[in-house]
mmCIF file with all atom_site columns, C-alpha atoms in Angstrom:
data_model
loop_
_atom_site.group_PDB
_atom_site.id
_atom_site.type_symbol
_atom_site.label_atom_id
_atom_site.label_alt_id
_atom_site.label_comp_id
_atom_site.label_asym_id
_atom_site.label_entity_id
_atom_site.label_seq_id
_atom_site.pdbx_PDB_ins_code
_atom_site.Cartn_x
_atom_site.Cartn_y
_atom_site.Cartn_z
_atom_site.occupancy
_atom_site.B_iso_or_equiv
_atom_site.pdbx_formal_charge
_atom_site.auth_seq_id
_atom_site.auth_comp_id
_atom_site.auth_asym_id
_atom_site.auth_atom_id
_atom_site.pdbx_PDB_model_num
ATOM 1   C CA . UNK A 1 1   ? 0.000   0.000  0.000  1.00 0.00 ? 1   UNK A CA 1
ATOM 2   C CA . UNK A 1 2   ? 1.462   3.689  -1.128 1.00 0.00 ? 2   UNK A CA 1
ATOM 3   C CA . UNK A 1 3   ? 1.414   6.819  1.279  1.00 0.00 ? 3   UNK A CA 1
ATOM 4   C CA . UNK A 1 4   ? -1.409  7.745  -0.823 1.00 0.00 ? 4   UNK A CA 1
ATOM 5   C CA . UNK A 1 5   ? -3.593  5.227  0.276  1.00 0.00 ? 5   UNK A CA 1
ATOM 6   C CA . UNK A 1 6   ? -2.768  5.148  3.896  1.00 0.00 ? 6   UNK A CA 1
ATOM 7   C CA . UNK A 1 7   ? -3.545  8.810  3.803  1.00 0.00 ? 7   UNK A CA 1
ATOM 8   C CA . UNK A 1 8   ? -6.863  8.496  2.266  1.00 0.00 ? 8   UNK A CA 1
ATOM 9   C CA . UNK A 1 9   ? -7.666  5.479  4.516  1.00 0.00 ? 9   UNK A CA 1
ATOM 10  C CA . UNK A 1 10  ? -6.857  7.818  7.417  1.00 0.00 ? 10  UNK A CA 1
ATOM 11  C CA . UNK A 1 11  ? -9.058  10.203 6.110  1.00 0.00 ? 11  UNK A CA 1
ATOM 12  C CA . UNK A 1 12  ? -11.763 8.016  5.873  1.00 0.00 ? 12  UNK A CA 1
ATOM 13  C CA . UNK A 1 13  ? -11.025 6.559  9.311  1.00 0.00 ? 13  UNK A CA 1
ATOM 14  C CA . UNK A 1 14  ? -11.566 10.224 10.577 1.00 0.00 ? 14  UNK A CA 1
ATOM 15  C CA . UNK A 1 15  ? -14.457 11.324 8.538  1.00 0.00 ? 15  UNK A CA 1
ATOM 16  C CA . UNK A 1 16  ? -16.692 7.849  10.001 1.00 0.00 ? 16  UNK A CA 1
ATOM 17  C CA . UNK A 1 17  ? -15.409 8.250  13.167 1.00 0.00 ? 17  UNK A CA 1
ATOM 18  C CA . UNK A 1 18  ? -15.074 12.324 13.338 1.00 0.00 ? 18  UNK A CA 1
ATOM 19  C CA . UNK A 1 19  ? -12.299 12.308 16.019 1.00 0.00 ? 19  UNK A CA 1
ATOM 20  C CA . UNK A 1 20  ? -9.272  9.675  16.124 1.00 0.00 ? 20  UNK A CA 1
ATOM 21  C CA . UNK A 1 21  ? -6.623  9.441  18.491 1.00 0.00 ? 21  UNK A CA 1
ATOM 22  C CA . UNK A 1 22  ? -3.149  8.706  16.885 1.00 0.00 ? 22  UNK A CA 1
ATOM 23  C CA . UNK A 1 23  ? -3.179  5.314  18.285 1.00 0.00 ? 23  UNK A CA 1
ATOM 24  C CA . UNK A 1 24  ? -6.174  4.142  16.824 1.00 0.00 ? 24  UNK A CA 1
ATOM 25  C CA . UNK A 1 25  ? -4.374  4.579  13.462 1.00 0.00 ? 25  UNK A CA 1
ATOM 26  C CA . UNK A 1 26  ? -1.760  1.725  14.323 1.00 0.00 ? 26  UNK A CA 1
ATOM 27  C CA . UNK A 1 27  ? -4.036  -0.944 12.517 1.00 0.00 ? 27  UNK A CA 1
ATOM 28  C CA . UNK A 1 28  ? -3.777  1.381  9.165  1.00 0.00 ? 28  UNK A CA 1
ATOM 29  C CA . UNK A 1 29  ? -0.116  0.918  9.248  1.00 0.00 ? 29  UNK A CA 1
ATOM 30  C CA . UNK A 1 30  ? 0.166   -2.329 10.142 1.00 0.00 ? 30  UNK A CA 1
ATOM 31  C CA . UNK A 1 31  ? -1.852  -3.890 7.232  1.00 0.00 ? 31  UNK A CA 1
ATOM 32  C CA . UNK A 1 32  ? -0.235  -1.404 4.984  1.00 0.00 ? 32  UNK A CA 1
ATOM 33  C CA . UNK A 1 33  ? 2.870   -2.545 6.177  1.00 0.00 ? 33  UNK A CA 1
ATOM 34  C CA . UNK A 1 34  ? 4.496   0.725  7.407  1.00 0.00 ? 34  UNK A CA 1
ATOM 35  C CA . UNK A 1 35  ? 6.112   1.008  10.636 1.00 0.00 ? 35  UNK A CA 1
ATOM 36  C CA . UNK A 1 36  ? 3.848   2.594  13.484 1.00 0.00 ? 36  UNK A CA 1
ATOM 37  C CA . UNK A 1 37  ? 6.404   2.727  16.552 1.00 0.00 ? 37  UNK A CA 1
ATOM 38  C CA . UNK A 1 38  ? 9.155   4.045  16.235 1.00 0.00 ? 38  UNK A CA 1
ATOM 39  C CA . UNK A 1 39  ? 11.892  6.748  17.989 1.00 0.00 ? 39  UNK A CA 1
ATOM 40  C CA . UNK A 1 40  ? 10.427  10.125 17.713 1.00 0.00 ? 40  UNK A CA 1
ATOM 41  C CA . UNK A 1 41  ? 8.116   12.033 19.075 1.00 0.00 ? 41  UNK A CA 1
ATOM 42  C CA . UNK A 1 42  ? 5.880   13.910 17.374 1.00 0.00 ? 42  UNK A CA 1
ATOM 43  C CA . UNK A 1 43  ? 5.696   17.800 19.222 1.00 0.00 ? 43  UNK A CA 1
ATOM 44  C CA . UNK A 1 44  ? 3.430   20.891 19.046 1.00 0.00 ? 44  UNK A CA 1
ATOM 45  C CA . UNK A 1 45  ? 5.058   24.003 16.538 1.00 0.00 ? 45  UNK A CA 1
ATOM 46  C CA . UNK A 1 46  ? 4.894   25.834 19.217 1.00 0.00 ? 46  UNK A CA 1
ATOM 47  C CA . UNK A 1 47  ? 6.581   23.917 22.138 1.00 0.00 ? 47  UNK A CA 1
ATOM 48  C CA . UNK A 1 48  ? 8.845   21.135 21.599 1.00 0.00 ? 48  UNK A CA 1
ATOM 49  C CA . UNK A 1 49  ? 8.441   20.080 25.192 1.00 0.00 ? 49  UNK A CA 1
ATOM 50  C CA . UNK A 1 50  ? 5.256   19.306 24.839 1.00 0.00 ? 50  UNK A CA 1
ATOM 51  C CA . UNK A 1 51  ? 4.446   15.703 23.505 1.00 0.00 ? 51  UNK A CA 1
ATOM 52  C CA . UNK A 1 52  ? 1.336   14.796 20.900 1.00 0.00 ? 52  UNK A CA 1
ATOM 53  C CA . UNK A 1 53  ? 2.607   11.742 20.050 1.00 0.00 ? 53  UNK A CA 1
ATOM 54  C CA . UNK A 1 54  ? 4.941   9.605  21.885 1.00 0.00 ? 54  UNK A CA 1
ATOM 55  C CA . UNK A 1 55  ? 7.740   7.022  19.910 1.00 0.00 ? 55  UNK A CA 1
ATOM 56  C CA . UNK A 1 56  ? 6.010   6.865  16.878 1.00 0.00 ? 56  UNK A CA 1
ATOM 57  C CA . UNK A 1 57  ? 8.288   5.833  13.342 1.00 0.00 ? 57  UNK A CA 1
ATOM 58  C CA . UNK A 1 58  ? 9.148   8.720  10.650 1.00 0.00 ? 58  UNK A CA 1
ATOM 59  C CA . UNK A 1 59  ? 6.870   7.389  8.262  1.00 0.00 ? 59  UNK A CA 1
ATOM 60  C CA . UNK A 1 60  ? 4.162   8.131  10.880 1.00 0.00 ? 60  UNK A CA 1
ATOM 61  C CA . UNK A 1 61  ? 5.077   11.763 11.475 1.00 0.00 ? 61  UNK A CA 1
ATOM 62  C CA . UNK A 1 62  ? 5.638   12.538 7.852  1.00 0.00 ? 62  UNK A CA 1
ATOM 63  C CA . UNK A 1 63  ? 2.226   11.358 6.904  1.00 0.00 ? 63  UNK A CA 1
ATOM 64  C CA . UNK A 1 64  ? -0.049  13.370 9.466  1.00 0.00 ? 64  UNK A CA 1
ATOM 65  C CA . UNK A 1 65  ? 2.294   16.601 8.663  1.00 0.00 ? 65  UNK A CA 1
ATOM 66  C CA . UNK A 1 66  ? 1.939   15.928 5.078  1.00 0.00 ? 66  UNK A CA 1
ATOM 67  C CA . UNK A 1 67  ? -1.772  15.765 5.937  1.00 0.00 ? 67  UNK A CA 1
ATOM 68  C CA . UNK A 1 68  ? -1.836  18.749 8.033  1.00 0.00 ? 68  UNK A CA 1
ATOM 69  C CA . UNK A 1 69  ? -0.265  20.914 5.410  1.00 0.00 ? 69  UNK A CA 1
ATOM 70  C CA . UNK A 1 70  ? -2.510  19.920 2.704  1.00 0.00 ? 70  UNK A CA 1
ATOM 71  C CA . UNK A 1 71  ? -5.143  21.149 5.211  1.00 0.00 ? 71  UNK A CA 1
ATOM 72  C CA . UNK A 1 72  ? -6.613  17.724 4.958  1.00 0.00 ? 72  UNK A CA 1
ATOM 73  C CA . UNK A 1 73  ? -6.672  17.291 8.855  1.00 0.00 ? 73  UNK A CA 1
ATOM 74  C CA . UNK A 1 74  ? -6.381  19.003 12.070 1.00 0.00 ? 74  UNK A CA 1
ATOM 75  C CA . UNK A 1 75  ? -4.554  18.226 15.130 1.00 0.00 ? 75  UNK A CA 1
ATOM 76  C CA . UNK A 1 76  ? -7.321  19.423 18.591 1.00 0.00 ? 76  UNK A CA 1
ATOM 77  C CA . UNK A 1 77  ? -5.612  19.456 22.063 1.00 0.00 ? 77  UNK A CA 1
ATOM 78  C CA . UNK A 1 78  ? -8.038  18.204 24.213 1.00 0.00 ? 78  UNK A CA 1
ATOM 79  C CA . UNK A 1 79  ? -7.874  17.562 27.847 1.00 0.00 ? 79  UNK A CA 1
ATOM 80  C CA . UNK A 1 80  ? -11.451 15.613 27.743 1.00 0.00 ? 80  UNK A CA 1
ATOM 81  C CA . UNK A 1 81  ? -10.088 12.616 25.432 1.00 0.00 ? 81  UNK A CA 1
ATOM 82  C CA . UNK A 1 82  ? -7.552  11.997 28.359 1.00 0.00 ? 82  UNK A CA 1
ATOM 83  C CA . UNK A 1 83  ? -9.908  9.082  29.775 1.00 0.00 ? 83  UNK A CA 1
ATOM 84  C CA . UNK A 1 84  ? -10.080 7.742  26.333 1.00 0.00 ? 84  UNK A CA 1
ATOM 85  C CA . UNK A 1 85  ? -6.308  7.640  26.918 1.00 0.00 ? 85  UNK A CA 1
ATOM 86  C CA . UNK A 1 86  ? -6.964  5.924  30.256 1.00 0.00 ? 86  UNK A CA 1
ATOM 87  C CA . UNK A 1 87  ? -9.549  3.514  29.064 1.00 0.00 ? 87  UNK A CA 1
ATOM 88  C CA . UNK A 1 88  ? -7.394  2.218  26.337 1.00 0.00 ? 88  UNK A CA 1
ATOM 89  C CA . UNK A 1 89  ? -4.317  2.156  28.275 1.00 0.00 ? 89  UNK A CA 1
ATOM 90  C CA . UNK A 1 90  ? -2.334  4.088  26.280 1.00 0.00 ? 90  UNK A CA 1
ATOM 91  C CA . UNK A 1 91  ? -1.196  7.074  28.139 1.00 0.00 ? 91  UNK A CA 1
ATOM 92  C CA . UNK A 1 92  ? 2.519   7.427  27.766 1.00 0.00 ? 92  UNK A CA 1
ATOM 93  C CA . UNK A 1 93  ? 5.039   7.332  30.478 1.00 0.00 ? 93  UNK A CA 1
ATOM 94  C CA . UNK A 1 94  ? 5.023   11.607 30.827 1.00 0.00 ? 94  UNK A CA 1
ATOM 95  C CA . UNK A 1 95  ? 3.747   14.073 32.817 1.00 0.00 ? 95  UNK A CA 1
ATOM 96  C CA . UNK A 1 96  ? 0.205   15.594 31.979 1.00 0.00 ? 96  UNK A CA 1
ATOM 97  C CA . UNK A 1 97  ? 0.842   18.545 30.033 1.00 0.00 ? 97  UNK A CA 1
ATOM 98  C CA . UNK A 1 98  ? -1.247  21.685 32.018 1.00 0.00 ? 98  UNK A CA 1
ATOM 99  C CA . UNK A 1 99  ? -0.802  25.036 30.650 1.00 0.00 ? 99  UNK A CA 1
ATOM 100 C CA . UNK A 1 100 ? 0.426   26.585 27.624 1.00 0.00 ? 100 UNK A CA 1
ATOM 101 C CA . UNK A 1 101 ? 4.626   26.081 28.450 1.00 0.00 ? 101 UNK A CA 1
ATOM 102 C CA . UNK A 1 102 ? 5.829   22.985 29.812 1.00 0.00 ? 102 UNK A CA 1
ATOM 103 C CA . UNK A 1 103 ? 9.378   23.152 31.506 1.00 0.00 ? 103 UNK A CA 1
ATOM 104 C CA . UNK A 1 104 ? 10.094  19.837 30.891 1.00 0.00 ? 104 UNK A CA 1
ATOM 105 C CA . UNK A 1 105 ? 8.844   16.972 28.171 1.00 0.00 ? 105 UNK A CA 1
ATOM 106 C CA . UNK A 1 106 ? 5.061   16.282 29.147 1.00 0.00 ? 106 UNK A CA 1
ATOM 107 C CA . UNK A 1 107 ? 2.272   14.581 27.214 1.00 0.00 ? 107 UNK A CA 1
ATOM 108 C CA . UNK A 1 108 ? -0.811  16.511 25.727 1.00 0.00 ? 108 UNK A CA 1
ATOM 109 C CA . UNK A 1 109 ? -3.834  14.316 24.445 1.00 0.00 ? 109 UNK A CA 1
ATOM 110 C CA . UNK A 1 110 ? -4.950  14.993 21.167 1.00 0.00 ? 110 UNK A CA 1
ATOM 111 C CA . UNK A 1 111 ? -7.428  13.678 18.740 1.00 0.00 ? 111 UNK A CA 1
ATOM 112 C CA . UNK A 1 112 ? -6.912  14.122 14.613 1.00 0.00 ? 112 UNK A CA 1
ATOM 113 C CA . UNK A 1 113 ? -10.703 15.544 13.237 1.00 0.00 ? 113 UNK A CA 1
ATOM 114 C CA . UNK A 1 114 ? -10.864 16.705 9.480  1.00 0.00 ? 114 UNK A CA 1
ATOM 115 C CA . UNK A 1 115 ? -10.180 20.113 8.997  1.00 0.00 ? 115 UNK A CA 1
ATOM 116 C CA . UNK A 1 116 ? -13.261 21.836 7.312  1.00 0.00 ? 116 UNK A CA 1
ATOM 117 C CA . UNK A 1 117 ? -13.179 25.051 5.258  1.00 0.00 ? 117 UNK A CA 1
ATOM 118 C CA . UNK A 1 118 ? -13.965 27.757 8.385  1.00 0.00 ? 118 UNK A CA 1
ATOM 119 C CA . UNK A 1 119 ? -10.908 26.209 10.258 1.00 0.00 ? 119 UNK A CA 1
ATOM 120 C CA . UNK A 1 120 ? -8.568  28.416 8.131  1.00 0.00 ? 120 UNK A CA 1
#
């Protein structure tokens, strides 16, 4: 399966669903055969101490910034998906992220929605 694919499955994923957490996209890598986990961590523009996404691959960041720049998606910061976190176990091993500065690496819970003409 091509970037190309994965990124319109993604979409698709999204659209049905109308907010995803970045985990839930693991099974759209997996069967397209494109590394999930990985080293990095994906950060917001405008502090790089605090976390969106934690030890996901390359191929994973590349294709939700290649998605946010084509104003195909949107990443929300959202303190109420953090028991959807919880639930699914899959709250990384940082601090919670309060505030707009963090003064050292912590975690803020996010969910990707589709980004819709009045976002701009």
């Amino acid at each position: 399966m091509d970037k190309e694919q994965i990124k319109s499955n993604i979409l698709e994923l999204i659209d049905e669903k109308v907010e995803v957490p970045p985990y839930e996209l693991e099974p759209l890598f997996n069967k397209a055969g494109v590394p999930f986990n990985g080293k990095r961590s994906m950060t917001t523009d405008t502090d790089k101490k605090r976390v969106v996404f934690y030890h996901c691959s390359t191929e994973f960041g590349e294709i939700i910034q290649e998605l946010c720049k084509d104003n195909k998606i949107k990443i929300v910061t959202t303190q109420n998906c953090l028991t959807r976190y919880l639930i699914d176990g899959k709250v990384p091993p940082l601090p919670l992220s309060i505030g707009d500065k963090a003064n050292v690496p912590s975690w803020l819970p996010v969910v990707f929605k589709i980004k819709e003409k009045d976002d701009e």
